[in-house]
Amino acid sequence: MTFACLIEFRKKICESDKIANFALFLLDGNSADFAYEGLETVPAKRSMANEMTRSALVLLCGYFEGYLKKIIEEFVETFNSLDLPLKGTEDLLLLSIFQKSITENREKSLPKALQIKKCLIEDICFPLTTEAIGKTNGNPTVDTVDNLFQRIGIPEIIDTLSIQDHGIDSTYITVNQSQKFQRQIEQATGSDVLSSQKIIEFIDSQWTPTKKRREVGYVGIIQELLKKRNRIAHGENWDEQVTPQELINFNSNILKLCEGISLNLEKKIHDYQ
């Protein structure tokens, strides 16, 4: 199967690439008098080219967010069409259903709880909703994308696709707790290596290391895209530059990411069939 929103998204990327190529056309000194008056000078052409690519980059973020919403809607519709018994739902997706249905309000939760009970006893389907998966709530950040597909049953999709498409081992690094206090430890011990090492070993033995994101793979791409988008959209930098090649690269990378997301969801549907 192919999600309809992916076909639509590819068309949007094609349109954005055309904008980038026309911007390149202007920057190469070609005449665009047939399209717009006032582009006789090189500075005017540069300014127009940058305005075109800046606008397209903001649109790209909107298309990306829209794609995430639409593919979740299509997934939910396809999943429900399978009419699967609730007990056959994978753990992470089942948890999403429970969390959406059971709230702190006992009065509101009771009907849903009884419906879930009936589905389990009678071995029938409990309809999945997009609300159980969640929303983008604005810009599609790395954590937002990860959380959405975690609820469907695909954990750390950004890390998985970054490893697959960008030839890296992980988008995470492990940070020992002692690293946060390295300078203080050295000051307290007078930079005595042996004493510092003993303190470091003690700290690390007491606390579990934490995972920290690296700006590599799709993590770096999404974060840089959103930084540029925010500076443009919120007027933080009126002179923000987006070269045609930058736009083309963002288009290509976000499209590849969306295709990877689609393939993962297609596989998830196939596994349920």
GROMACS .gro file of N, CA, C and O in nm, residues 86 101-102 109-122 124-127:
model
   84
   86LEU      N    1  -0.922  -0.628   2.008
   86LEU     CA    2  -0.838  -0.538   2.089
   86LEU      C    3  -0.719  -0.611   2.149
   86LEU      O    4  -0.609  -0.555   2.157
  101SER      N    5  -0.832   0.671   2.683
  101SER     CA    6  -0.966   0.634   2.729
  101SER      C    7  -0.984   0.652   2.878
  101SER      O    8  -1.092   0.689   2.925
  102ILE      N    9  -0.879   0.625   2.955
  102ILE     CA   10  -0.889   0.629   3.101
  102ILE      C   11  -0.821   0.756   3.152
  102ILE      O   12  -0.700   0.772   3.140
  109SER      N   13  -1.444   0.834   3.249
  109SER     CA   14  -1.365   0.717   3.213
  109SER      C   15  -1.445   0.588   3.216
  109SER      O   16  -1.413   0.493   3.143
  110LEU      N   17  -1.548   0.581   3.301
  110LEU     CA   18  -1.621   0.456   3.319
  110LEU      C   19  -1.679   0.399   3.190
  110LEU      O   20  -1.660   0.279   3.162
  111PRO      N   21  -1.749   0.478   3.107
  111PRO     CA   22  -1.804   0.421   2.982
  111PRO      C   23  -1.695   0.362   2.892
  111PRO      O   24  -1.714   0.255   2.833
  112LYS      N   25  -1.583   0.431   2.880
  112LYS     CA   26  -1.473   0.381   2.797
  112LYS      C   27  -1.414   0.254   2.857
  112LYS      O   28  -1.381   0.159   2.786
  113ALA      N   29  -1.397   0.253   2.989
  113ALA     CA   30  -1.341   0.136   3.056
  113ALA      C   31  -1.431   0.014   3.035
  113ALA      O   32  -1.383  -0.097   3.010
  114LEU      N   33  -1.563   0.035   3.044
  114LEU     CA   34  -1.657  -0.075   3.022
  114LEU      C   35  -1.655  -0.122   2.877
  114LEU      O   36  -1.669  -0.241   2.849
  115GLN      N   37  -1.637  -0.026   2.784
  115GLN     CA   38  -1.628  -0.063   2.643
  115GLN      C   39  -1.503  -0.145   2.616
  115GLN      O   40  -1.507  -0.245   2.542
  116ILE      N   41  -1.391  -0.104   2.677
  116ILE     CA   42  -1.267  -0.180   2.663
  116ILE      C   43  -1.284  -0.320   2.722
  116ILE      O   44  -1.241  -0.420   2.663
  117LYS      N   45  -1.348  -0.329   2.838
  117LYS     CA   46  -1.373  -0.458   2.903
  117LYS      C   47  -1.454  -0.549   2.812
  117LYS      O   48  -1.423  -0.668   2.795
  118LYS      N   49  -1.558  -0.492   2.750
  118LYS     CA   50  -1.642  -0.570   2.659
  118LYS      C   51  -1.562  -0.621   2.540
  118LYS      O   52  -1.576  -0.737   2.499
  119CYS      N   53  -1.477  -0.534   2.485
  119CYS     CA   54  -1.396  -0.573   2.369
  119CYS      C   55  -1.301  -0.688   2.403
  119CYS      O   56  -1.279  -0.778   2.321
  120LEU      N   57  -1.245  -0.684   2.522
  120LEU     CA   58  -1.152  -0.789   2.564
  120LEU      C   59  -1.226  -0.921   2.589
  120LEU      O   60  -1.178  -1.029   2.551
  121ILE      N   61  -1.342  -0.913   2.652
  121ILE     CA   62  -1.419  -1.033   2.684
  121ILE      C   63  -1.475  -1.098   2.557
  121ILE      O   64  -1.466  -1.220   2.538
  122GLU      N   65  -1.530  -1.014   2.468
  122GLU     CA   66  -1.594  -1.066   2.348
  122GLU      C   67  -1.500  -1.080   2.229
  122GLU      O   68  -1.542  -1.120   2.120
  124ILE      N   69  -1.344  -0.850   2.040
  124ILE     CA   70  -1.383  -0.766   1.928
  124ILE      C   71  -1.295  -0.640   1.924
  124ILE      O   72  -1.214  -0.615   2.012
  125CYS      N   73  -1.320  -0.561   1.820
  125CYS     CA   74  -1.237  -0.442   1.794
  125CYS      C   75  -1.278  -0.325   1.882
  125CYS      O   76  -1.396  -0.306   1.912
  126PHE      N   77  -1.178  -0.247   1.921
  126PHE     CA   78  -1.202  -0.118   1.987
  126PHE      C   79  -1.148  -0.012   1.893
  126PHE      O   80  -1.028  -0.008   1.863
  127PRO      N   81  -1.233   0.077   1.841
  127PRO     CA   82  -1.188   0.173   1.738
  127PRO      C   83  -1.074   0.263   1.787
  127PRO      O   84  -1.081   0.322   1.895
   0.00000   0.00000   0.00000
